[in-house]
C-alpha angles and dihedrals in degrees: 000000000000091000090055090058091050091046091062094052119097120242137183121257111230116220097190102149140026089255090056095060092095087064088070092053092048093049094047093045091052092048091048090059091061121087107252097019112252124238115264120203116203126189109210106204122157111097119160109272088013120197094014097176105039100031087198092126107018113190133240098239119076126194088235130044097256122210115239090249090067109072097195143030118280100238100183098052114118129227130062132314098233095133094050094041091053090055092043092052098042104033101032117019099036094053090049090049090051091053092048090050090052092054102042090142090066117083110234135190117197127202107200123217108325115224095007107109094027088056091055091056104036105034113101095192128090093246094081103026124083129335128060097332093059090045091050095047096049097043093038096052091045091051094046093049096045093046099043103035096075088054098047136069092228138001123205126189119213114244098183111231140295092276089061107035099014091095114084094235092052093043093052091046091051093048089047091057092048090050092045094056092048104231103125095109093054098054129089093189151308 
């Protein structure tokens, strides 16, 4: 009986890998069959060097083309994230954009890259500060928001939680990053 109650509650669909992109199509197709179409919430979560601080769910796209002998992204390497951002744009964001364009009749809410920008501001380790990871996060989030916002009903940007950005210094740092990458006008909220 408890599972029936949970079954009727809406949930977000996580698109957290390239292989997960078909989940978006299935969710939007199902919503399109309803009259009126139901709202679909998608979590877009696959930045290069993803989850730099916690490493609890490291991503599949690295800023650098990693040799097979290295099992994970090198988070502290300097430079830019051009390699990873190219993959992120072409293999992840563009296919999602194509699906959203196909289902414009379905209302969609997008939650963009959980943990990413809050990690840049609040992490005190080298994994999230400076170098390719910072470059990838800022440019990647800006690209995702600017590309997907015109195709969605609403776009939300993750702001972590009060323990991260609840302190004035962290909050101002977070808002500074959001302002720096120029996405205010595309966001409905946090």
